[in-house]
Backbone as JSON Lines, residues from 0, in Angstrom:
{"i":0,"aa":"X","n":[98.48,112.43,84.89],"ca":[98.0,113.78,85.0],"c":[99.07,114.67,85.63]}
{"i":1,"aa":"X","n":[99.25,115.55,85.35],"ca":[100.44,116.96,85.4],"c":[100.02,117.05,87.11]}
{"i":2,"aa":"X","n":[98.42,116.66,87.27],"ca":[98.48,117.43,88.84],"c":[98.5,116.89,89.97]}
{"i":3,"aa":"X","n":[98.93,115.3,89.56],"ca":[99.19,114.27,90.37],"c":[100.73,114.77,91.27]}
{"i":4,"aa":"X","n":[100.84,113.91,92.28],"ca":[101.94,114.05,93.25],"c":[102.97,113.65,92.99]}
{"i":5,"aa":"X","n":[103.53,113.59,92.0],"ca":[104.35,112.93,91.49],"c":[105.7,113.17,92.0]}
{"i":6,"aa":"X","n":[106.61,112.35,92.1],"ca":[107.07,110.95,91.74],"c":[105.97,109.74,92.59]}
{"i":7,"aa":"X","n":[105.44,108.56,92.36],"ca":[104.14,107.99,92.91],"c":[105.31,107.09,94.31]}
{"i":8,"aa":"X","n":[104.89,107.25,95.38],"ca":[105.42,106.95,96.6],"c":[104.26,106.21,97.17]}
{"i":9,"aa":"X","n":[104.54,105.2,98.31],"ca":[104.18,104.32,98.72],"c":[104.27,103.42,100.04]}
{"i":10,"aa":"X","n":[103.65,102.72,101.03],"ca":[104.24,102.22,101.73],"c":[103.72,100.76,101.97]}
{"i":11,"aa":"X","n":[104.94,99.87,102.83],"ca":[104.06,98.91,103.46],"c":[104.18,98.63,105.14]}
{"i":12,"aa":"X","n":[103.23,98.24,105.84],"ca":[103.31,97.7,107.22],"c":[104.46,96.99,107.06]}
{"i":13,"aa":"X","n":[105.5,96.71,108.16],"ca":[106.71,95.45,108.23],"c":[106.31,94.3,108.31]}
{"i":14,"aa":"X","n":[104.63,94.22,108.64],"ca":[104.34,92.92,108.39],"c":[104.02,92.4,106.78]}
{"i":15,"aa":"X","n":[103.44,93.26,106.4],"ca":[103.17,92.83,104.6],"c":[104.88,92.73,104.01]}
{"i":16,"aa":"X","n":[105.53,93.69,104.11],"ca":[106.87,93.52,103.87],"c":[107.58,92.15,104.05]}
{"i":17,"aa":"X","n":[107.36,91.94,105.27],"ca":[107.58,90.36,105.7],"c":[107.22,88.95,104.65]}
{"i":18,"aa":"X","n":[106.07,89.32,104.61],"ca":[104.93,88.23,104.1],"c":[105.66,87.8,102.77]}
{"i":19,"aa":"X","n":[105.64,86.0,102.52],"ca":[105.92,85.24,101.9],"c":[105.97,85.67,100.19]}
{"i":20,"aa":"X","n":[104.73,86.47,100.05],"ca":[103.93,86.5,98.57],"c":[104.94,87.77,98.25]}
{"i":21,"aa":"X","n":[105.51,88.54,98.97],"ca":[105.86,90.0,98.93],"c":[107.73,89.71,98.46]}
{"i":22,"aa":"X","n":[108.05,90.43,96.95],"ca":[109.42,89.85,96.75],"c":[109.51,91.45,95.98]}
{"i":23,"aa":"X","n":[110.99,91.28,95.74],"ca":[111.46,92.79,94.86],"c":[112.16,92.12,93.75]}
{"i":24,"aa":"X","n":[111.65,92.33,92.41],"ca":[111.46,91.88,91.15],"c":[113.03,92.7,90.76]}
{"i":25,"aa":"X","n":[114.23,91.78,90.08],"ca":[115.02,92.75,88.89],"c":[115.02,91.8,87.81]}
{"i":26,"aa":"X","n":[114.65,90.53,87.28],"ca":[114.25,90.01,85.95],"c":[113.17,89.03,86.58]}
{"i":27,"aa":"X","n":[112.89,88.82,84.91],"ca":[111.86,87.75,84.77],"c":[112.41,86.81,83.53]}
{"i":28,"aa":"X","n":[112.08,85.32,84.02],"ca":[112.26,84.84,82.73],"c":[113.64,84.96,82.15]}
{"i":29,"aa":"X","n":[114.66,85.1,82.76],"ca":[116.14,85.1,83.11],"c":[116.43,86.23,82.23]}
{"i":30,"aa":"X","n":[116.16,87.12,82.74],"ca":[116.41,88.53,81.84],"c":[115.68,89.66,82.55]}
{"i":31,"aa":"X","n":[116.55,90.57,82.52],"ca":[116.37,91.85,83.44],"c":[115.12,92.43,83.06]}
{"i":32,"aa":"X","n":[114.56,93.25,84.37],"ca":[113.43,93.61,83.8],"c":[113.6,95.13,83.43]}
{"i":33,"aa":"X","n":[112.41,94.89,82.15],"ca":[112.62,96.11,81.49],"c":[112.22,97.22,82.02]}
{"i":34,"aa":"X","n":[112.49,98.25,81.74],"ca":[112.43,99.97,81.98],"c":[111.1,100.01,82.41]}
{"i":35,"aa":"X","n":[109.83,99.64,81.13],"ca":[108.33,99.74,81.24],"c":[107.57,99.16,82.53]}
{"i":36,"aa":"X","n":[108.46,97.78,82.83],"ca":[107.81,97.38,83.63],"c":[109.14,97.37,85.69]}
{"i":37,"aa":"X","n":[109.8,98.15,85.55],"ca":[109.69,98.81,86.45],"c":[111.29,98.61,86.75]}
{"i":38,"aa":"X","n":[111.97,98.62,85.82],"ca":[113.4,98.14,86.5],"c":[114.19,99.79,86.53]}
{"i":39,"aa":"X","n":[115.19,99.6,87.46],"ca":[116.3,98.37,87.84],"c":[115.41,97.04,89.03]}
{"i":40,"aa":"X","n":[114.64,97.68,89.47],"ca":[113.94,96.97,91.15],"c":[112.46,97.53,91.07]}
{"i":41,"aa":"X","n":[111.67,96.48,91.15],"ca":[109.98,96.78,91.3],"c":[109.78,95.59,92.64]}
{"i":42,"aa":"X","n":[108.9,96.36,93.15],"ca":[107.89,95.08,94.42],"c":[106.85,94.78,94.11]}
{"i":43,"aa":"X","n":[106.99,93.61,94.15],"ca":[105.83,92.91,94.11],"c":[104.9,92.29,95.19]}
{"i":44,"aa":"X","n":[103.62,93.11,95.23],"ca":[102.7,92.49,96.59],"c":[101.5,91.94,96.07]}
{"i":45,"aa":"X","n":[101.2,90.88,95.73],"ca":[100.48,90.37,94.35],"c":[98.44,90.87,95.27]}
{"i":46,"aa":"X","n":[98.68,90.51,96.68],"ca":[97.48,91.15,97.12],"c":[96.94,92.76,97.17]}
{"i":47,"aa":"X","n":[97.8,93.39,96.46],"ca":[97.49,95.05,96.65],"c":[97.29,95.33,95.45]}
{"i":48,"aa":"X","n":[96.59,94.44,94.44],"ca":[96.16,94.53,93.46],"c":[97.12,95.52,92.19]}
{"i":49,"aa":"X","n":[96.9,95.87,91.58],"ca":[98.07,97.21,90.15],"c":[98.27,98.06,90.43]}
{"i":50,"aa":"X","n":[97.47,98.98,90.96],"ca":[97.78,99.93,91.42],"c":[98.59,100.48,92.67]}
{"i":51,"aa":"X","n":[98.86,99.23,93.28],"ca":[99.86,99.46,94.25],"c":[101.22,98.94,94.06]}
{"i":52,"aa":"X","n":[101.25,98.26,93.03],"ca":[102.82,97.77,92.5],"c":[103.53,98.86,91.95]}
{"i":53,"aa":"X","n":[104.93,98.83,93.34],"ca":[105.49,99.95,93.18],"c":[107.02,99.81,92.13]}
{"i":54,"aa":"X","n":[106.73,100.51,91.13],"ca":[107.7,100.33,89.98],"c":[109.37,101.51,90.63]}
{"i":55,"aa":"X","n":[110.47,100.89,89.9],"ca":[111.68,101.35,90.06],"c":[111.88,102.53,91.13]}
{"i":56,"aa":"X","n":[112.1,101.57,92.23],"ca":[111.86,102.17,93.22],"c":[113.86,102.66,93.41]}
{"i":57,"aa":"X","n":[113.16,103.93,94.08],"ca":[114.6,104.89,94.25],"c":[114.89,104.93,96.02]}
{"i":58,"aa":"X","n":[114.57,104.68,96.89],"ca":[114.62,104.63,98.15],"c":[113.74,103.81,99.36]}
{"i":59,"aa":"X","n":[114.17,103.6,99.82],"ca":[113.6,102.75,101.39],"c":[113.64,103.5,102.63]}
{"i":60,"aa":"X","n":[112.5,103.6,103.05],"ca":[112.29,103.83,104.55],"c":[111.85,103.38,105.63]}
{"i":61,"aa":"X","n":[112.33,103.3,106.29],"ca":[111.99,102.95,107.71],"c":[111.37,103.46,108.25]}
{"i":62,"aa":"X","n":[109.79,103.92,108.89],"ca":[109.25,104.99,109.45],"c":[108.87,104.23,110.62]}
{"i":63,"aa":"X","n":[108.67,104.96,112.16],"ca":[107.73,104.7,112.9],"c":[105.88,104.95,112.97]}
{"i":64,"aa":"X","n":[105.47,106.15,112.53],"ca":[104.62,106.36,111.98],"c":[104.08,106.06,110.38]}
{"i":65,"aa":"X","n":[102.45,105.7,110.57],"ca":[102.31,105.43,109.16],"c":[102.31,106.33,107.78]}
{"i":66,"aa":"X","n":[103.47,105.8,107.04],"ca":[103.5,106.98,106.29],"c":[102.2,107.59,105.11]}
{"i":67,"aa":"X","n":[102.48,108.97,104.44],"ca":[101.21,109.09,103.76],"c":[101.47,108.07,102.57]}
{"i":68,"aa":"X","n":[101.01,108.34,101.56],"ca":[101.1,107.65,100.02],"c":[100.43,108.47,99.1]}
{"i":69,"aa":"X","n":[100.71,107.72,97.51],"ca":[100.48,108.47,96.62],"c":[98.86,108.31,96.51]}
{"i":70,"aa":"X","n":[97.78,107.2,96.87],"ca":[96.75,107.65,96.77],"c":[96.03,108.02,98.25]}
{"i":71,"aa":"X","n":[96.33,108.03,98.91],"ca":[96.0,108.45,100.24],"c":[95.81,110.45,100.37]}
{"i":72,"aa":"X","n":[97.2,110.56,99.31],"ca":[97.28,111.75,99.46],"c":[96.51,112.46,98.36]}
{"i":73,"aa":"X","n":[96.2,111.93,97.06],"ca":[95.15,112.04,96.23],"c":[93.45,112.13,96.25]}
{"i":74,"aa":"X","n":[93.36,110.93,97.29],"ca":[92.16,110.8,97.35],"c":[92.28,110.34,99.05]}
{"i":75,"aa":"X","n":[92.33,111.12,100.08],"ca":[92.16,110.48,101.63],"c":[90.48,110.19,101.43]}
{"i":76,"aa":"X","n":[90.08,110.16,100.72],"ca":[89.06,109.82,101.64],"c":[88.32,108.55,101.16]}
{"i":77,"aa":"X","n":[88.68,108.27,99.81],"ca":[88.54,107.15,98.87],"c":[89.78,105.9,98.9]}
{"i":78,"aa":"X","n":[90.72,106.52,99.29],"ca":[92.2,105.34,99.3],"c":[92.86,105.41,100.71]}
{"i":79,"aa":"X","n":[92.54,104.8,101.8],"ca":[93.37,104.78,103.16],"c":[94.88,104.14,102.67]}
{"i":80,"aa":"X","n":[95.27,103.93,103.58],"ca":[96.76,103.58,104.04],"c":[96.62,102.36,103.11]}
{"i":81,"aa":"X","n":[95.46,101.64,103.49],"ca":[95.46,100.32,102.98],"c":[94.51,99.83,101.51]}
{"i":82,"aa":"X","n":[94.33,101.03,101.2],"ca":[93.49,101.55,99.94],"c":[91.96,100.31,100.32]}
{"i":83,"aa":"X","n":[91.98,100.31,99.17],"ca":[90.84,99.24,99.09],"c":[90.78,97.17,98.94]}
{"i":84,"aa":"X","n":[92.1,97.19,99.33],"ca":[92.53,95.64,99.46],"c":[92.66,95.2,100.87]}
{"i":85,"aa":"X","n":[92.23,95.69,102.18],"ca":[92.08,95.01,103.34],"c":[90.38,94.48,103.32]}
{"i":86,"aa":"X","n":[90.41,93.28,103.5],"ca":[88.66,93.06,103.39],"c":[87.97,93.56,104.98]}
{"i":87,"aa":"X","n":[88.6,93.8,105.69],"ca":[88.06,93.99,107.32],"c":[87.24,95.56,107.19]}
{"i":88,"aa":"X","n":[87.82,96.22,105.76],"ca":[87.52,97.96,106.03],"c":[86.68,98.13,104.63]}
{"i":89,"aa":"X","n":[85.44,98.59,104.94],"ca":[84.72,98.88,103.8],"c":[85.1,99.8,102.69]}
{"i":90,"aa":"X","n":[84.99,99.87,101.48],"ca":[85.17,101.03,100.33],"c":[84.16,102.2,100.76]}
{"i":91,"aa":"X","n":[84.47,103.52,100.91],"ca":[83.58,104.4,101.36],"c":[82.26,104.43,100.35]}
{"i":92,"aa":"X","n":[82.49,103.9,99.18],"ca":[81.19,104.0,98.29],"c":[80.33,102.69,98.25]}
């Protein structure tokens, strides 16, 4: 949609960053990954379900504070920091 925030931005805690499952994708299957699916560099956090797999990513930050995001800032009140994949925090609906 034209009225989205676009370019789609994102973050993670340094602890999910950390975490074992959490890698930054440039092929698959001994071959670079393609354009569609997010190259030169995509992350992969296989627990933050599709919509949080962040495709060809252009920068890294370091923040002390938690930063906003692309659905946080879309929908605060439907997508927290941690959208809807922490089981400790209910879905507002």
């Amino acid at each position: 949609q034209s009225w989205y925030p676009w370019p789609y931005f994102d973050g993670l805690t340094i602890e999910e960053a950390r975490n074992e499952l959490a890698f930054l994708v440039t092929g698959a299957y001994g071959k670079p990954v393609p354009k569609q699916h997010g190259a030169p560099l995509r992350l992969i956090t296989p627990w933050k379900f599709g919509f949080k797999q962040v495709k060809s990513i252009v920068e890294f930050n370091f923040v002390e504070e938690q930063p906003e995001t692309f659905w946080s800032k879309l929908q605060p009140r439907e997508y927290g920091f941690y959208s809807n994949v922490n089981p400790n925090v209910d879905h507002p609906r």
